[in-house]
Coordinates of C-alpha atoms and ligand atoms in Angstrom, one line a residue:
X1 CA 97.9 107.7 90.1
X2 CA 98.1 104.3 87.6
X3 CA 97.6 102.2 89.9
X4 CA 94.3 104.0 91.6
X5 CA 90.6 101.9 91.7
X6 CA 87.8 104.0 89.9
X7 CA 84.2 103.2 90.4
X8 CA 80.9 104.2 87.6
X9 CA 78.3 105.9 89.1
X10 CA 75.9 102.9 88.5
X11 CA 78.4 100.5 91.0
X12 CA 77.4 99.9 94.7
X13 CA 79.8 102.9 96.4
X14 CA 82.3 101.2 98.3
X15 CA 82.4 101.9 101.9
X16 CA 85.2 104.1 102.6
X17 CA 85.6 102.3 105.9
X18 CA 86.9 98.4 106.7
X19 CA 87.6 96.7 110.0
X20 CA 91.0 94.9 111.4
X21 CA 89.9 91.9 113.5
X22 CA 90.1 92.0 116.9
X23 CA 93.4 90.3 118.8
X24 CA 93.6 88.5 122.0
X25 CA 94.0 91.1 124.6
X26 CA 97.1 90.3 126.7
X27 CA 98.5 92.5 129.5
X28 CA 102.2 92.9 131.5
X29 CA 103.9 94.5 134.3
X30 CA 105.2 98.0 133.0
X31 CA 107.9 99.9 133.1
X32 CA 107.5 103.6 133.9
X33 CA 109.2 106.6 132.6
X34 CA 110.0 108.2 135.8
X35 CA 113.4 107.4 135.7
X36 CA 115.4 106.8 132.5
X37 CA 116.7 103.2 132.1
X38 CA 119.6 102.1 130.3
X39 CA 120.2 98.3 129.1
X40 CA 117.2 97.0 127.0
X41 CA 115.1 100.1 127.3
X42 CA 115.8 102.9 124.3
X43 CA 114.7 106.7 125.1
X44 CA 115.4 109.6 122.6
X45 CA 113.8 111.7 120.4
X46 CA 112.1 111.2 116.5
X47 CA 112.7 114.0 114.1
X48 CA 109.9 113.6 111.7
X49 CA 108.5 114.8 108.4
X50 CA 104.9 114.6 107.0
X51 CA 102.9 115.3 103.8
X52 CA 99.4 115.8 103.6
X53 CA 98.8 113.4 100.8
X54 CA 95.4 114.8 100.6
X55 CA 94.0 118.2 101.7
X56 CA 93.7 117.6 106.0
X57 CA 91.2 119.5 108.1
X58 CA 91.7 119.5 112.1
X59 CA 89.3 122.0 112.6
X60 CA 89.3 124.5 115.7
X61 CA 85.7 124.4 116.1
X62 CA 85.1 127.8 115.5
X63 CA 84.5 129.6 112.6
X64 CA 86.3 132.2 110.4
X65 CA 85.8 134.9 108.2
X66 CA 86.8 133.2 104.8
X67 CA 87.8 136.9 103.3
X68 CA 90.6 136.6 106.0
X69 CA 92.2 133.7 104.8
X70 CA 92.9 135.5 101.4
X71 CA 89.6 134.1 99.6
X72 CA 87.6 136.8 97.9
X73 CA 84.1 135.1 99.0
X74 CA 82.3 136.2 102.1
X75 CA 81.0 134.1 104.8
X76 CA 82.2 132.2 107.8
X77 CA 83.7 128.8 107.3
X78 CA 85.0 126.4 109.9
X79 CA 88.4 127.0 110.4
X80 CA 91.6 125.0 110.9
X81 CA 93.3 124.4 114.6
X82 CA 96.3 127.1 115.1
X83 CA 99.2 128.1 117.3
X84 CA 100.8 131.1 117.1
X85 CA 98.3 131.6 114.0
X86 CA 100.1 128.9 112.1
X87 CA 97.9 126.3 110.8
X88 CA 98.9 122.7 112.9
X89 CA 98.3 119.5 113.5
X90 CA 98.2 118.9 117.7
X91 CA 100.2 116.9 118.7
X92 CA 97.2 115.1 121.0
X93 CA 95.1 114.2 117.3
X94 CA 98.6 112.7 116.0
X95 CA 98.9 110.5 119.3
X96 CA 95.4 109.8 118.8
X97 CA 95.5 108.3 115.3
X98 CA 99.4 106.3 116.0
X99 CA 97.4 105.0 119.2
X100 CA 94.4 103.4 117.1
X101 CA 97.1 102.1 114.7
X102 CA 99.2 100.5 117.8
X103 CA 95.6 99.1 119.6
X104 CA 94.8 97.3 116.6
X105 CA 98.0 95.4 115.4
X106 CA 99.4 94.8 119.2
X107 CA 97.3 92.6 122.1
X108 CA 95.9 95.7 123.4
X109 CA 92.5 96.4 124.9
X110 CA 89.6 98.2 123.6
X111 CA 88.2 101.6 124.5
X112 CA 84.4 100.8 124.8
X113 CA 82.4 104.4 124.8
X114 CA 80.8 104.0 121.8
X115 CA 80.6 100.2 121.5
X116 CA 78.2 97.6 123.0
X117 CA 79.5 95.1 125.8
X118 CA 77.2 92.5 124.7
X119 CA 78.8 92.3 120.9
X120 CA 82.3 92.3 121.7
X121 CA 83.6 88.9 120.1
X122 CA 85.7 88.8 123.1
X123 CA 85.9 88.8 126.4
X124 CA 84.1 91.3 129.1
X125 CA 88.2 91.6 130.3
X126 CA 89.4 93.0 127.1
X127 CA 88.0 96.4 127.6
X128 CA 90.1 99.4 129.0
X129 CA 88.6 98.5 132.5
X130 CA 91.2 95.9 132.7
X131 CA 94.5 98.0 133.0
X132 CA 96.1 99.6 135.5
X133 CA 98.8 101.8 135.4
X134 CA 100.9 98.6 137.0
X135 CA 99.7 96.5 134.8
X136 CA 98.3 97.3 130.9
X137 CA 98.1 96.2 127.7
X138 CA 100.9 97.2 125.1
X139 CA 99.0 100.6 123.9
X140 CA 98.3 101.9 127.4
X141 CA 101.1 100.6 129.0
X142 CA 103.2 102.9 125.4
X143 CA 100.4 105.5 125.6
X144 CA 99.2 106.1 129.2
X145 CA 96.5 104.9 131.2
X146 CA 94.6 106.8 133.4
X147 CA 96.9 108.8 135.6
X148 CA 99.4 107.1 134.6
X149 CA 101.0 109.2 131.9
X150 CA 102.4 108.5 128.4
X151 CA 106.0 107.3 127.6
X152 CA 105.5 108.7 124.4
X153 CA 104.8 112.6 123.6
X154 CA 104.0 113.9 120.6
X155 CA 104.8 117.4 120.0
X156 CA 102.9 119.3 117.3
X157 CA 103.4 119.3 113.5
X158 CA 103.6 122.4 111.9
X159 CA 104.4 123.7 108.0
X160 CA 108.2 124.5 107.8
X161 CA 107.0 127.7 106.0
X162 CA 103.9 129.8 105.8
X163 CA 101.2 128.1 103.9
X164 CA 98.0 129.4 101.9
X165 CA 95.2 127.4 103.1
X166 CA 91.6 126.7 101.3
X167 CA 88.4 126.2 101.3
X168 CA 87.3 123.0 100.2
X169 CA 83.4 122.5 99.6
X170 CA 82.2 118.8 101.3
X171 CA 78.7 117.4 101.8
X172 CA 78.5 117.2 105.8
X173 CA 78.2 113.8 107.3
X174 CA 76.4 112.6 110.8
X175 CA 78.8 111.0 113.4
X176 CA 78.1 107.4 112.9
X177 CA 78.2 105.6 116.1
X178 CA 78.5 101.9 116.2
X179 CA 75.3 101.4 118.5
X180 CA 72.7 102.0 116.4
X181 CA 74.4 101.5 113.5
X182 CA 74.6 99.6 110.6
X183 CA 74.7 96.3 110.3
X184 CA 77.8 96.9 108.8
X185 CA 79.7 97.0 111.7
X186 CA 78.6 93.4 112.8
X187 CA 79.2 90.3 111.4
X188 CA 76.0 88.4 109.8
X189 CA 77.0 84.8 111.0
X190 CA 74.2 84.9 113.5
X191 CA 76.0 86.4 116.5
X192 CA 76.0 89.7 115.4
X193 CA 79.6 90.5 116.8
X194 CA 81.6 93.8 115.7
X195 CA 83.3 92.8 113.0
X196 CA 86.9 94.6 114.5
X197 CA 88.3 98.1 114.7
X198 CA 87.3 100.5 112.2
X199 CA 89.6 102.4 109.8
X200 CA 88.7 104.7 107.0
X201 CA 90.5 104.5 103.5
X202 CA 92.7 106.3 101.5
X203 CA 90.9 107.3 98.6
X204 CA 90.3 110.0 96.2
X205 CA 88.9 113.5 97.5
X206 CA 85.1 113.8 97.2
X207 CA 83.7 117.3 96.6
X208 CA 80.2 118.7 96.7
X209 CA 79.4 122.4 94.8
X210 CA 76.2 123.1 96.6
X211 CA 77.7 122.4 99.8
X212 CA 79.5 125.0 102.3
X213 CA 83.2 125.0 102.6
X214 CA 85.6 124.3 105.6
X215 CA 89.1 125.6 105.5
X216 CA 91.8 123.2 104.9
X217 CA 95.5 122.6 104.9
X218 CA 96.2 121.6 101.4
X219 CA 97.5 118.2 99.6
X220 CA 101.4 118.4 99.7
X221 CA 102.0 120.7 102.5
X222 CA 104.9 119.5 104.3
X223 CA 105.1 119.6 108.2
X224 CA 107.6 118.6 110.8
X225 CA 107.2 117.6 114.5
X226 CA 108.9 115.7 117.0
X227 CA 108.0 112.8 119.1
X228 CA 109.8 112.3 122.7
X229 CA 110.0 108.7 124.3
X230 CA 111.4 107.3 127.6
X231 CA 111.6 103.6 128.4
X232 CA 110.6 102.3 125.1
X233 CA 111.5 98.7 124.9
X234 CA 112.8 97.7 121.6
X235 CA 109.4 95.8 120.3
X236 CA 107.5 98.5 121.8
X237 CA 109.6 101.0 119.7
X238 CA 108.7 98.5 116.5
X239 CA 105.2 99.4 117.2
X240 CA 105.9 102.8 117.4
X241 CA 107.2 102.8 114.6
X242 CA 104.8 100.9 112.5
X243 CA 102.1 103.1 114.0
X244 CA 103.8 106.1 112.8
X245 CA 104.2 104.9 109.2
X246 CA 107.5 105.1 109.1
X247 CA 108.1 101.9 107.0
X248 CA 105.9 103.5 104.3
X249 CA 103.6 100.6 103.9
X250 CA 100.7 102.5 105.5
X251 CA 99.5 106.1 106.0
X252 CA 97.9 108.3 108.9
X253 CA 94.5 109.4 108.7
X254 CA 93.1 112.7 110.2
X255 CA 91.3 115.1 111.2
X256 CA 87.7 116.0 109.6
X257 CA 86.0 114.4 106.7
X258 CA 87.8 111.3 106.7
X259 CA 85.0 109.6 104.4
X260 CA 85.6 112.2 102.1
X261 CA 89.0 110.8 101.8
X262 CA 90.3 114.3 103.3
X263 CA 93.4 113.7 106.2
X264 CA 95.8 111.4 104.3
X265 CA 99.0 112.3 105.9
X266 CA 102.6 110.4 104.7
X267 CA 105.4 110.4 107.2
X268 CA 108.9 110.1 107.3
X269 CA 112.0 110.1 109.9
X270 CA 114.6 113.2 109.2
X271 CA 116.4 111.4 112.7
X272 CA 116.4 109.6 115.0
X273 CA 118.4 110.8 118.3
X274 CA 118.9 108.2 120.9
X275 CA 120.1 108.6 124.8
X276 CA 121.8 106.5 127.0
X277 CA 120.5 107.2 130.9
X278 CA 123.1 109.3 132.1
X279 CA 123.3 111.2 128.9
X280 CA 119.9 112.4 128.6
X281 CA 118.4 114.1 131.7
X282 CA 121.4 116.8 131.0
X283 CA 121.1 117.6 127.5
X284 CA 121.1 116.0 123.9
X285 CA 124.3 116.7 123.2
X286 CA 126.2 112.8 123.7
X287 CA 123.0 111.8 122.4
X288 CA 123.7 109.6 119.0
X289 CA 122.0 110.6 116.0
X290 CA 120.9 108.3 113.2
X291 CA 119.5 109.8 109.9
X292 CA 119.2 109.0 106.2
X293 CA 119.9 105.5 105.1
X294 CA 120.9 104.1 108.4
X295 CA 117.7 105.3 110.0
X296 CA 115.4 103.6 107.3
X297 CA 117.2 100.5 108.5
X298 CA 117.0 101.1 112.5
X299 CA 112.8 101.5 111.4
X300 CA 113.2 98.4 109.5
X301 CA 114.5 96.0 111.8
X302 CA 112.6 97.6 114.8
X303 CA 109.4 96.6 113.4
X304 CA 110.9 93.5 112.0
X305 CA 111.8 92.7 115.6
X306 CA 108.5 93.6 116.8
X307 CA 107.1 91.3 114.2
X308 CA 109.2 88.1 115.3
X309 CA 108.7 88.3 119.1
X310 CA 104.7 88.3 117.9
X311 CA 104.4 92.4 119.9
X312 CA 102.5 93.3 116.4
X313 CA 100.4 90.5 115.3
X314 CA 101.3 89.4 111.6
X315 CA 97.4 89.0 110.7
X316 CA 96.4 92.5 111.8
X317 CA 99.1 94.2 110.4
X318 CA 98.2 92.6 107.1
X319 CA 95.2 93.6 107.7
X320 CA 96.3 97.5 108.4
X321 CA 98.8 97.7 105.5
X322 CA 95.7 96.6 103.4
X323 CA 93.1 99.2 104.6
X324 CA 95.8 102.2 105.0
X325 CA 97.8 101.3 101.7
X326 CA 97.8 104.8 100.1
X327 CA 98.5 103.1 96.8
X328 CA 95.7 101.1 95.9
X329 CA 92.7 103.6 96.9
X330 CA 89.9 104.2 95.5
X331 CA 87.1 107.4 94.4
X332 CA 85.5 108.4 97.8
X333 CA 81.8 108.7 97.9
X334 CA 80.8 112.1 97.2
X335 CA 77.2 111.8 98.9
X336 CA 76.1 109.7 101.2
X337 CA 76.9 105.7 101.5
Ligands
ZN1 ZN1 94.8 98.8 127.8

């Protein structure tokens, strides 16, 4: 924790948020994952670990009795997503966040509803309206569009043994929504333009004593899931990759009470298990299997690749590495900011 920011209470509270500039959307024919390809296209499967780096909260949206959960205070508190009673992280929310992450440093288009045509820096054919399933950006064309469906599934991630979760007291925040919002989500050179794609920090976990609890998974439980993909071509695997955090420059962010610095979640590859086409509609088995060292170097030079042939754009990934840097975070604000 050396290298952590602290702020007085008399300093301006930073904003736990920043923005990644837009990029030039650009869209391509795309390859489906109806039928597994060989030669330039990679399928498989990611074995991955995770850390919550700080406690994480994907809530269920209903309440619990907090008694149940081992805690000797009464009262309902809102309680964390579960299968099979085991607290988890769906699958869906971690597609979710590695999506945002892959929108923002590839040529991909922008979901508007929440935003405002009219102060898009650029243009009306950038939003989602623009793809089809034949033709997409890199995110929907990875992700899915429409009916078209993902080549990427993400299974969910789950503790590897039982956990003890807890209730951690936060002051409650409004939704903020980019329309009638602050001006801090538009530039101030006269135009008024959105300033990019917003990502919250990393930061230090705010905590409020007056305030209600919500159950949470806590800091430095460790979870594992896997991620399926079909038809992945090798700079599209680089994005992956980088929007996974498996090069270690940046980490996820989660669930509830992100600007309470809650939902930091660190990831890393156990393997990597890739399939030829014949191979892999029968079974894994001839399937090759890259771990340890090796496989830190496969996540290297994907995203290295991906870099080089300009699929992830050198500015915004500078620009994502500094916001989601886990390192270098600072206090969150504890009240509102
Ligand atoms: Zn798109």
């Amino acid at each position: 924790m050396n290298n952590t920011r602290t702020w007085q209470p008399d300093e301006i509270v930073p904003k736990p948020f920043d923005f990644v500039p837009f990029a030039p959307v650009a869209r391509a024919d795309t390859v489906g994952h109806e039928r597994v390809r060989g030669d330039d296209f990679i399928s498989g499967v990611l074995e991955l670990e995770w850390e919550a780096l700080s406690h994480i909260a994907v809530s269920s949206g209903s309440y619990v009795l907090f008694e149940e959960l081992g805690n000797r205070e009464p009262g309902l508190i809102m309680g964390l997503y579960r299968v099979g009673n085991i607290p988890t992280i769906p699958g869906s929310t971690l597609k979710g966040v590695v999506r945002s992450i892959v929108e923002a440093a590839t040529a991909s288009c922008i979901t508007t509803t929440r935003v405002e045509r009219r102060w898009l820096p650029i243009p009306d054919s950038s939003t989602r309206d623009g793809c089809t399933p034949a033709h997409a950006c890199p995110a929907c064309s990875m992700f899915g569009r429409m009916n078209r469906m993902s080549k990427i599934r993400f299974g969910d991630a789950q503790p590897d043994e039982p956990i003890r979760t807890l209730g951690w007291r936060v002051k409650p925040l409004h939704n903020p929504h980019a329309n009638d919002a602050p001006p801090v989500y538009r530039t101030d050179n006269g135009h008024g333009q959105y300033k990019g794609r917003k990502f919250y920090r990393h930061g230090r976990m705010a905590t409020s004593e007056t305030d209600a609890p919500i159950e949470a998974m806590p800091r430095q439980t460790r979870l594992t899931s896997k991620v399926w993909f079909t038809n992945l071509a090798p700079h599209e695997m680089g994005a992956l990759c980088f929007g996974l955090g498996l090069d270690g420059t940046i980490a996820l962010k989660l669930g509830g009470h992100k600007p309470r610095c809650l939902g930091s979640l660190g990831s890393g590859m156990i393997a990597l298990r890739l399939a030829d086409a014949t191979d892999f509609t029968r079974s894994d088995a001839h399937a090759s299997k890259i771990e340890g060292e090796p496989a830190k170097d496969w996540v290297q030079m994907s995203i290295q690749h991906a870099v080089k042939h300009s699929f992830l754009h050198g500015a915004q990934v500078d620009s994502l590495r500094e916001i989601l840097n886990y390192q270098d975070r600072a206090a969150c604000p504890p009240e509102m900011y």
